[in-house]
Amino acid sequence: MKKVVRWMLFVYVLYGIGMAWYLFVADTSIPLEWKGTSADPATFLTPREQMLSEEYSKWKDLLFFLAVPYEWLIYFCLLALGVAKALQTWVERATKWFTLRSVLYVFWLSLIVTAFSLPLNFVGYHLSRTYGISTQSVSSWLKDGLTNFLVDTVLFMLIATVLYWLLRRFERRWWLYAWALCVPFMIFFMFIQPVVIDPLYNDFYPLKDKKLEAKILALASEAHIPAEHVFEVNMSEKTNALNAYVTGIGSHARIVLWDTTLQRLEDEEVLFIMAHEMGHYVMKHIYWGIAGYIALAFFGLWIISKWIKLAIAKWGKLVGVNKVSDIASLPLFLLLVSLLSFALSPFVNAVSRYEEHAADKYAIELTKNPDAAISSFQKLTKAGLSEVNPPLIVKLFRYTHPTILERIVYLEEYQSSLRKKQ
């Protein structure tokens, strides 16, 4: 197994070199027909900003494509080097209570994975600071990291305890019962996230600018949306990037604007962004998203139940995992979940891009202001040093929104059709 680990490390290094070569030599220039238009970064970015945007995007993308298989490598090494089995042996000696064993195992597993992931995460933070995207201090970044660790670990303890109880109780149908419990948990989490989880990281409050609020209220009224769901969040202490999003469901649904967005965009541009988020609300994208994840969870758990059984039957003795219900199989379970999630991400991202484009269409039909829409995307690009036309692999695996090129081209074509009608 040590030889296998060495080979895996060698393959990882080769993969990293290959991915770096692909990202740094890929042609990201825009098509000739859009040169000189509002979609051309040369028309709204300075030469230095273009250079920084290209550099930052390439390093950020490389970090992403290194981080995902690095996570797989951590789980694999925990299994192959006997750490997963040794940790199980220790918790079994520490206590006879099943629940406490699960809690202890998850805590130490989370701590180990977090410790090994920390250097790569810090590189990402440093990269963002170096290029002026992040304004967050190291202490604030560490505080968010600790909060994230505690929240994730508590949730993970609950999930793992229930999961391994099901594995012990229902050897063949555990995945079906796990999925049945996933459904109410996902819906409940969507309810509590805006009011319990998100405020742990940032301060949320009603929109301060009352004149802008009046304009948003009028727009919301036109779209038949309750205005009390508009919130402002203090993000300027952490980032220079701009953003807005929809979160929560039912009475806890919120449309959230970063304060950086309010500071950098004109009112008409903010209204377009708000109209985009209203489009998500009107078209019930959050509910469709929940339904989609419930369906994916069903097929995902079924597939993983087959994979993990086969993997333990073939390699279980080598890594000290005798059966699926052994808590030592948890790193293998997480490895398979991560592999499947990554494999499905192009499909999930494609659905998300479709919904985001639909929201763009809704927003432009509601506001009838393509100039404000175009300038808002240009400013979003400038603030976040986003790549206008990323490489195909980056788009497939990373982009939950259409590219800036695609969004501005659509608006250019919309603007052109309006001129023809006039």
Short mmCIF file of C-alpha atoms in Angstrom, two decimals:
data_model
loop_
_atom_site.label_atom_id
_atom_site.label_comp_id
_atom_site.label_asym_id
_atom_site.label_seq_id
_atom_site.Cartn_x
_atom_site.Cartn_y
_atom_site.Cartn_z
CA MET A 1 0.00 0.00 0.00
CA LYS A 2 2.95 2.33 0.60
CA LYS A 3 4.04 1.73 -2.98
CA VAL A 4 0.54 2.57 -4.16
CA VAL A 5 0.63 5.80 -2.12
CA ARG A 6 3.97 6.75 -3.74
CA TRP A 7 2.53 6.09 -7.18
CA MET A 8 -0.56 8.14 -6.35
CA LEU A 9 1.66 11.06 -5.28
CA PHE A 10 3.65 10.75 -8.51
CA VAL A 11 0.46 10.74 -10.60
CA TYR A 12 -0.82 13.76 -8.65
CA VAL A 13 2.35 15.71 -9.44
CA LEU A 14 2.10 14.80 -13.15
CA TYR A 15 -1.57 15.79 -13.14
CA GLY A 16 -0.72 19.16 -11.53
CA ILE A 17 1.95 19.86 -14.17
CA GLY A 18 -0.45 18.93 -16.97
CA MET A 19 -3.27 21.04 -15.58
CA ALA A 20 -0.95 24.02 -15.12
CA TRP A 21 0.20 23.69 -18.73
CA TYR A 22 -3.39 23.54 -19.97
CA LEU A 23 -4.55 26.57 -17.97
CA PHE A 24 -1.56 28.78 -18.75
CA VAL A 25 -1.45 28.09 -22.51
CA ALA A 26 -5.24 27.95 -23.14
CA ASP A 27 -6.54 30.64 -25.49
CA THR A 28 -8.92 32.86 -23.53
CA SER A 29 -9.22 35.66 -26.07
CA ILE A 30 -12.72 36.57 -27.18
CA PRO A 31 -14.00 35.79 -30.72
CA LEU A 32 -13.04 38.34 -33.39
CA GLU A 33 -16.66 39.40 -33.99
CA TRP A 34 -16.88 40.74 -30.44
CA LYS A 35 -13.60 42.64 -30.47
CA GLY A 36 -14.16 46.31 -29.71
CA THR A 37 -17.66 45.75 -28.32
CA SER A 38 -18.80 46.04 -24.70
CA ALA A 39 -17.95 42.32 -24.30
CA ASP A 40 -14.28 42.99 -25.07
CA PRO A 41 -12.34 43.40 -21.79
CA ALA A 42 -10.04 45.86 -23.57
CA THR A 43 -12.96 48.32 -23.68
CA PHE A 44 -13.57 48.41 -19.92
CA LEU A 45 -10.35 47.16 -18.30
CA THR A 46 -6.96 48.86 -18.33
CA PRO A 47 -4.02 46.84 -19.75
CA ARG A 48 -2.81 46.22 -16.18
CA GLU A 49 -6.27 45.06 -15.07
CA GLN A 50 -6.42 42.68 -18.04
CA MET A 51 -3.04 41.23 -17.10
CA LEU A 52 -4.01 40.86 -13.44
CA SER A 53 -7.35 39.30 -14.41
CA GLU A 54 -5.64 36.68 -16.58
CA GLU A 55 -2.98 35.91 -13.95
CA TYR A 56 -5.39 35.72 -11.03
CA SER A 57 -7.90 33.56 -12.93
CA LYS A 58 -5.24 31.09 -14.02
CA TRP A 59 -3.77 30.70 -10.51
CA LYS A 60 -7.22 30.51 -8.92
CA ASP A 61 -8.37 27.84 -11.39
CA LEU A 62 -5.16 25.86 -10.94
CA LEU A 63 -5.65 25.92 -7.18
CA PHE A 64 -9.18 24.56 -7.59
CA PHE A 65 -8.07 21.70 -9.85
CA LEU A 66 -5.24 20.86 -7.46
CA ALA A 67 -7.45 21.03 -4.34
CA VAL A 68 -10.08 18.51 -5.48
CA PRO A 69 -7.76 15.52 -6.14
CA TYR A 70 -5.67 16.59 -3.13
CA GLU A 71 -8.76 15.91 -1.01
CA TRP A 72 -9.06 12.48 -2.62
CA LEU A 73 -5.40 11.86 -1.87
CA ILE A 74 -5.91 12.68 1.82
CA TYR A 75 -8.77 10.19 2.15
CA PHE A 76 -6.85 7.55 0.20
CA CYS A 77 -3.74 7.95 2.37
CA LEU A 78 -5.80 7.72 5.58
CA LEU A 79 -7.08 4.36 4.36
CA ALA A 80 -3.90 3.02 2.75
CA LEU A 81 -1.58 3.93 5.63
CA GLY A 82 -3.90 2.42 8.24
CA VAL A 83 -4.82 5.69 9.93
CA ALA A 84 -8.57 5.11 9.42
CA LYS A 85 -8.35 1.67 11.07
CA ALA A 86 -6.09 2.90 13.91
CA LEU A 87 -8.52 5.70 14.67
CA GLN A 88 -11.38 3.19 14.86
CA THR A 89 -9.39 1.00 17.23
CA TRP A 90 -8.69 3.99 19.48
CA VAL A 91 -12.34 5.16 19.71
CA GLU A 92 -13.47 1.58 20.40
CA ARG A 93 -11.08 1.41 23.33
CA ALA A 94 -12.05 4.89 24.53
CA THR A 95 -15.77 4.18 24.93
CA LYS A 96 -18.35 1.44 24.50
CA TRP A 97 -21.12 3.86 23.43
CA PHE A 98 -21.77 3.80 19.68
CA THR A 99 -22.84 7.45 19.48
CA LEU A 100 -19.78 8.68 21.34
CA ARG A 101 -17.53 6.54 19.15
CA SER A 102 -19.01 8.15 16.04
CA VAL A 103 -18.65 11.65 17.49
CA LEU A 104 -15.00 11.08 18.48
CA TYR A 105 -14.13 9.51 15.14
CA VAL A 106 -15.69 12.35 13.15
CA PHE A 107 -13.98 14.99 15.29
CA TRP A 108 -10.50 13.55 14.84
CA LEU A 109 -11.07 12.75 11.16
CA SER A 110 -12.27 16.32 10.53
CA LEU A 111 -9.29 17.70 12.45
CA ILE A 112 -6.80 15.63 10.43
CA VAL A 113 -8.37 16.52 7.06
CA THR A 114 -8.60 20.21 8.02
CA ALA A 115 -4.96 20.27 9.13
CA PHE A 116 -3.74 18.75 5.84
CA SER A 117 -6.03 21.05 3.81
CA LEU A 118 -4.97 24.20 5.65
CA PRO A 119 -1.80 24.96 3.60
CA LEU A 120 -3.68 24.84 0.30
CA ASN A 121 -6.53 26.90 1.75
CA PHE A 122 -4.04 29.49 3.01
CA VAL A 123 -2.46 29.69 -0.45
CA GLY A 124 -5.92 30.50 -1.81
CA TYR A 125 -6.42 33.20 0.81
CA HIS A 126 -2.96 34.67 0.18
CA LEU A 127 -3.58 34.66 -3.57
CA SER A 128 -6.83 36.58 -3.11
CA ARG A 129 -5.06 39.09 -0.81
CA THR A 130 -2.15 39.51 -3.22
CA TYR A 131 -4.44 40.44 -6.12
CA GLY A 132 -6.55 42.79 -3.99
CA ILE A 133 -9.75 40.74 -4.01
CA SER A 134 -9.72 39.87 -0.32
CA THR A 135 -9.44 42.59 2.32
CA GLN A 136 -9.73 40.14 5.20
CA SER A 137 -7.05 40.02 7.89
CA VAL A 138 -5.37 36.72 8.76
CA SER A 139 -7.07 36.69 12.17
CA SER A 140 -10.50 37.21 10.58
CA TRP A 141 -9.77 34.49 8.01
CA LEU A 142 -8.73 32.09 10.77
CA LYS A 143 -11.85 32.98 12.77
CA ASP A 144 -14.07 32.17 9.76
CA GLY A 145 -12.11 28.95 9.27
CA LEU A 146 -12.64 27.94 12.89
CA THR A 147 -16.36 28.78 12.68
CA ASN A 148 -16.62 26.76 9.48
CA PHE A 149 -14.81 23.82 11.11
CA LEU A 150 -17.10 23.83 14.14
CA VAL A 151 -20.34 24.15 12.14
CA ASP A 152 -19.31 21.51 9.59
CA THR A 153 -18.02 19.13 12.24
CA VAL A 154 -21.19 19.31 14.34
CA LEU A 155 -23.34 18.65 11.27
CA PHE A 156 -20.96 15.90 10.17
CA MET A 157 -21.18 14.24 13.61
CA LEU A 158 -24.96 14.16 13.36
CA ILE A 159 -24.95 12.83 9.79
CA ALA A 160 -22.26 10.20 10.41
CA THR A 161 -23.92 8.92 13.60
CA VAL A 162 -27.26 8.46 11.85
CA LEU A 163 -25.62 7.00 8.74
CA TYR A 164 -23.63 4.35 10.61
CA TRP A 165 -26.62 3.47 12.77
CA LEU A 166 -28.51 2.80 9.55
CA LEU A 167 -25.59 0.78 8.17
CA ARG A 168 -25.61 -1.40 11.29
CA ARG A 169 -29.40 -1.73 11.36
CA PHE A 170 -30.20 -2.11 7.64
CA GLU A 171 -27.31 -3.75 5.81
CA ARG A 172 -28.90 -3.75 2.35
CA ARG A 173 -31.38 -0.86 2.37
CA TRP A 174 -29.42 1.67 4.44
CA TRP A 175 -29.02 4.01 1.46
CA LEU A 176 -32.79 4.25 0.95
CA TYR A 177 -33.45 5.14 4.60
CA ALA A 178 -30.53 7.59 4.53
CA TRP A 179 -32.07 9.28 1.50
CA ALA A 180 -35.49 9.40 3.21
CA LEU A 181 -33.88 11.25 6.13
CA CYS A 182 -31.94 13.54 3.75
CA VAL A 183 -35.13 15.09 2.38
CA PRO A 184 -36.45 16.72 5.59
CA PHE A 185 -32.88 17.56 6.67
CA MET A 186 -32.15 19.45 3.43
CA ILE A 187 -35.43 21.37 3.63
CA PHE A 188 -34.88 22.17 7.32
CA PHE A 189 -31.32 23.33 6.62
CA MET A 190 -32.57 25.65 3.87
CA PHE A 191 -34.95 27.19 6.44
CA ILE A 192 -32.35 27.76 9.14
CA GLN A 193 -29.35 28.74 6.99
CA PRO A 194 -30.32 32.44 6.47
CA VAL A 195 -31.23 33.03 10.12
CA VAL A 196 -28.82 30.73 12.00
CA ILE A 197 -25.79 29.76 9.86
CA ASP A 198 -25.10 32.83 7.68
CA PRO A 199 -25.12 35.36 10.58
CA LEU A 200 -22.24 33.42 12.17
CA TYR A 201 -19.98 34.78 9.42
CA ASN A 202 -21.41 38.23 8.56
CA ASP A 203 -23.84 40.92 9.75
CA PHE A 204 -27.17 41.07 7.89
CA TYR A 205 -29.56 44.02 8.08
CA PRO A 206 -32.35 45.67 6.06
CA LEU A 207 -31.23 47.88 3.19
CA LYS A 208 -29.97 51.21 4.56
CA ASP A 209 -30.41 53.38 1.44
CA LYS A 210 -34.11 54.31 1.69
CA LYS A 211 -34.24 55.97 -1.76
CA LEU A 212 -32.86 52.85 -3.36
CA GLU A 213 -35.18 50.78 -1.19
CA ALA A 214 -38.16 52.69 -2.59
CA LYS A 215 -37.01 51.88 -6.15
CA ILE A 216 -36.54 48.22 -5.25
CA LEU A 217 -39.98 48.14 -3.62
CA ALA A 218 -41.52 49.49 -6.83
CA LEU A 219 -39.65 46.88 -8.89
CA ALA A 220 -40.66 44.15 -6.46
CA SER A 221 -44.27 45.26 -6.62
CA GLU A 222 -44.17 45.03 -10.40
CA ALA A 223 -42.79 41.50 -10.08
CA HIS A 224 -45.32 40.58 -7.35
CA ILE A 225 -42.59 39.85 -4.77
CA PRO A 226 -42.76 40.70 -1.04
CA ALA A 227 -40.11 43.38 -0.38
CA GLU A 228 -39.22 42.27 3.13
CA HIS A 229 -36.91 39.66 1.67
CA VAL A 230 -34.24 42.22 0.64
CA PHE A 231 -31.17 42.32 2.92
CA GLU A 232 -27.77 43.97 2.94
CA VAL A 233 -24.70 42.13 4.25
CA ASN A 234 -21.44 43.63 5.45
CA MET A 235 -18.79 42.12 3.17
CA SER A 236 -16.48 45.11 2.63
CA GLU A 237 -14.37 44.03 5.62
CA LYS A 238 -13.54 40.80 3.80
CA THR A 239 -13.60 41.41 0.05
CA ASN A 240 -13.64 43.92 -2.80
CA ALA A 241 -15.72 41.58 -4.98
CA LEU A 242 -19.40 42.26 -5.77
CA ASN A 243 -22.27 39.82 -5.35
CA ALA A 244 -25.96 39.27 -4.68
CA TYR A 245 -27.83 36.02 -4.14
CA VAL A 246 -31.06 34.31 -3.08
CA THR A 247 -31.07 32.04 -0.03
CA GLY A 248 -33.59 30.24 2.17
CA ILE A 249 -37.12 29.07 1.45
CA GLY A 250 -40.62 29.94 2.58
CA SER A 251 -40.89 32.71 5.16
CA HIS A 252 -37.09 32.70 5.58
CA ALA A 253 -36.30 33.34 1.89
CA ARG A 254 -33.99 36.32 1.40
CA ILE A 255 -32.57 38.32 -1.47
CA VAL A 256 -29.17 39.47 -0.24
CA LEU A 257 -26.96 42.29 -1.56
CA TRP A 258 -23.34 42.68 -0.54
CA ASP A 259 -22.52 46.20 0.68
CA THR A 260 -19.65 46.27 -1.84
CA THR A 261 -22.25 45.94 -4.60
CA LEU A 262 -24.17 48.91 -3.21
CA GLN A 263 -20.98 50.97 -2.94
CA ARG A 264 -19.66 50.29 -6.46
CA LEU A 265 -22.78 50.17 -8.62
CA GLU A 266 -25.18 52.92 -9.68
CA ASP A 267 -28.84 52.60 -8.68
CA GLU A 268 -29.91 51.43 -12.15
CA GLU A 269 -27.21 48.74 -12.09
CA VAL A 270 -28.29 47.59 -8.62
CA LEU A 271 -31.88 47.43 -9.85
CA PHE A 272 -30.81 45.11 -12.68
CA ILE A 273 -28.98 42.88 -10.17
CA MET A 274 -32.06 42.91 -7.94
CA ALA A 275 -34.31 42.08 -10.89
CA HIS A 276 -32.02 39.12 -11.64
CA GLU A 277 -32.44 37.83 -8.07
CA MET A 278 -36.19 38.45 -8.29
CA GLY A 279 -36.16 36.27 -11.40
CA HIS A 280 -34.85 33.39 -9.30
CA TYR A 281 -37.62 34.03 -6.77
CA VAL A 282 -40.40 34.27 -9.36
CA MET A 283 -39.25 31.18 -11.28
CA LYS A 284 -38.85 29.26 -7.98
CA HIS A 285 -35.29 28.22 -8.76
CA ILE A 286 -34.58 27.52 -5.07
CA TYR A 287 -37.41 24.98 -4.95
CA TRP A 288 -36.31 23.41 -8.24
CA GLY A 289 -32.79 23.27 -6.84
CA ILE A 290 -33.95 21.44 -3.72
CA ALA A 291 -35.93 18.98 -5.85
CA GLY A 292 -32.86 18.42 -8.04
CA TYR A 293 -30.57 17.76 -5.08
CA ILE A 294 -33.11 15.37 -3.57
CA ALA A 295 -33.14 13.41 -6.85
CA LEU A 296 -29.34 13.46 -7.08
CA ALA A 297 -29.10 12.29 -3.45
CA PHE A 298 -31.32 9.30 -4.25
CA PHE A 299 -29.24 8.08 -7.20
CA GLY A 300 -25.97 9.15 -5.57
CA LEU A 301 -26.55 7.16 -2.38
CA TRP A 302 -27.65 4.13 -4.41
CA ILE A 303 -24.48 4.29 -6.56
CA ILE A 304 -22.24 4.78 -3.52
CA SER A 305 -23.87 1.82 -1.76
CA LYS A 306 -22.77 -0.36 -4.70
CA TRP A 307 -19.30 1.17 -5.00
CA ILE A 308 -18.41 1.00 -1.30
CA LYS A 309 -19.52 -2.63 -1.06
CA LEU A 310 -17.37 -3.60 -4.05
CA ALA A 311 -14.38 -1.57 -2.81
CA ILE A 312 -14.42 -3.18 0.65
CA ALA A 313 -14.86 -6.66 -0.82
CA LYS A 314 -11.79 -6.13 -3.02
CA TRP A 315 -9.46 -3.97 -0.91
CA GLY A 316 -10.98 -4.00 2.59
CA LYS A 317 -8.39 -6.37 4.09
CA LEU A 318 -5.53 -4.24 2.79
CA VAL A 319 -6.81 -1.12 4.58
CA GLY A 320 -8.25 -2.83 7.67
CA VAL A 321 -11.93 -2.28 6.86
CA ASN A 322 -13.88 -5.51 7.27
CA LYS A 323 -17.39 -4.31 6.50
CA VAL A 324 -19.28 -1.20 5.39
CA SER A 325 -20.68 -0.58 8.87
CA ASP A 326 -17.15 -0.18 10.31
CA ILE A 327 -16.62 3.50 11.16
CA ALA A 328 -13.17 3.13 9.54
CA SER A 329 -14.96 3.07 6.19
CA LEU A 330 -15.92 6.75 6.61
CA PRO A 331 -12.89 8.12 4.68
CA LEU A 332 -13.78 5.72 1.84
CA PHE A 333 -17.38 6.93 1.94
CA LEU A 334 -16.21 10.56 1.77
CA LEU A 335 -13.81 9.72 -1.06
CA LEU A 336 -16.60 8.18 -3.13
CA VAL A 337 -18.96 11.09 -2.41
CA SER A 338 -16.29 13.56 -3.52
CA LEU A 339 -15.50 11.59 -6.68
CA LEU A 340 -19.18 11.34 -7.64
CA SER A 341 -19.83 15.02 -6.84
CA PHE A 342 -16.92 16.09 -9.04
CA ALA A 343 -18.05 13.81 -11.87
CA LEU A 344 -21.57 15.26 -11.72
CA SER A 345 -20.47 18.89 -11.37
CA PRO A 346 -20.51 19.66 -15.13
CA PHE A 347 -24.17 18.59 -15.26
CA VAL A 348 -25.10 20.47 -12.06
CA ASN A 349 -23.25 23.57 -13.28
CA ALA A 350 -24.97 23.40 -16.67
CA VAL A 351 -28.39 23.40 -14.99
CA SER A 352 -27.30 26.31 -12.81
CA ARG A 353 -26.07 28.28 -15.84
CA TYR A 354 -29.42 27.69 -17.54
CA GLU A 355 -31.25 29.11 -14.50
CA GLU A 356 -28.88 32.08 -14.27
CA HIS A 357 -29.43 32.87 -17.95
CA ALA A 358 -33.19 32.65 -17.39
CA ALA A 359 -32.82 35.11 -14.50
CA ASP A 360 -30.81 37.45 -16.76
CA LYS A 361 -33.60 37.31 -19.35
CA TYR A 362 -36.21 38.01 -16.69
CA ALA A 363 -34.20 40.95 -15.35
CA ILE A 364 -33.71 42.64 -18.70
CA GLU A 365 -37.38 42.20 -19.60
CA LEU A 366 -38.34 43.73 -16.24
CA THR A 367 -35.91 46.67 -16.28
CA LYS A 368 -35.63 47.31 -20.04
CA ASN A 369 -32.19 48.82 -19.39
CA PRO A 370 -29.47 46.87 -21.28
CA ASP A 371 -26.91 49.66 -20.75
CA ALA A 372 -27.14 49.32 -16.96
CA ALA A 373 -27.04 45.54 -17.25
CA ILE A 374 -23.90 45.60 -19.42
CA SER A 375 -22.10 48.09 -17.18
CA SER A 376 -23.00 46.05 -14.08
CA PHE A 377 -21.34 42.94 -15.57
CA GLN A 378 -18.32 44.99 -16.58
CA LYS A 379 -17.97 46.30 -13.01
CA LEU A 380 -18.43 42.80 -11.58
CA THR A 381 -15.57 41.64 -13.83
CA LYS A 382 -13.38 44.56 -12.80
CA ALA A 383 -14.00 44.14 -9.05
CA GLY A 384 -13.43 40.39 -9.00
CA LEU A 385 -10.75 40.21 -11.73
CA SER A 386 -12.96 37.62 -13.42
CA GLU A 387 -12.01 35.97 -16.69
CA VAL A 388 -14.32 37.07 -19.51
CA ASN A 389 -13.86 33.94 -21.63
CA PRO A 390 -12.46 31.06 -19.52
CA PRO A 391 -11.13 27.74 -20.91
CA LEU A 392 -13.75 25.07 -21.59
CA ILE A 393 -12.72 22.76 -18.71
CA VAL A 394 -12.89 25.68 -16.27
CA LYS A 395 -16.35 26.60 -17.50
CA LEU A 396 -17.60 23.00 -17.23
CA PHE A 397 -16.31 22.31 -13.72
CA ARG A 398 -16.34 25.76 -12.09
CA TYR A 399 -18.92 28.05 -13.64
CA THR A 400 -22.38 28.03 -12.08
CA HIS A 401 -23.14 31.23 -14.07
CA PRO A 402 -22.76 31.93 -17.79
CA THR A 403 -19.41 33.50 -18.63
CA ILE A 404 -19.20 37.29 -18.72
CA LEU A 405 -18.73 37.04 -22.49
CA GLU A 406 -21.96 35.05 -22.86
CA ARG A 407 -23.91 37.40 -20.59
CA ILE A 408 -22.79 40.60 -22.29
CA VAL A 409 -23.19 39.12 -25.79
CA TYR A 410 -26.80 38.24 -24.93
CA LEU A 411 -27.40 41.81 -23.76
CA GLU A 412 -25.74 43.24 -26.88
CA GLU A 413 -28.05 41.13 -29.04
CA TYR A 414 -31.04 42.18 -26.94
CA GLN A 415 -30.04 45.82 -27.32
CA SER A 416 -29.66 45.37 -31.07
CA SER A 417 -33.14 43.83 -31.34
CA LEU A 418 -34.60 46.81 -29.45
CA ARG A 419 -32.98 49.22 -31.90
CA LYS A 420 -34.42 47.33 -34.86
CA LYS A 421 -37.92 47.53 -33.36
CA GLN A 422 -37.58 51.27 -32.93
#
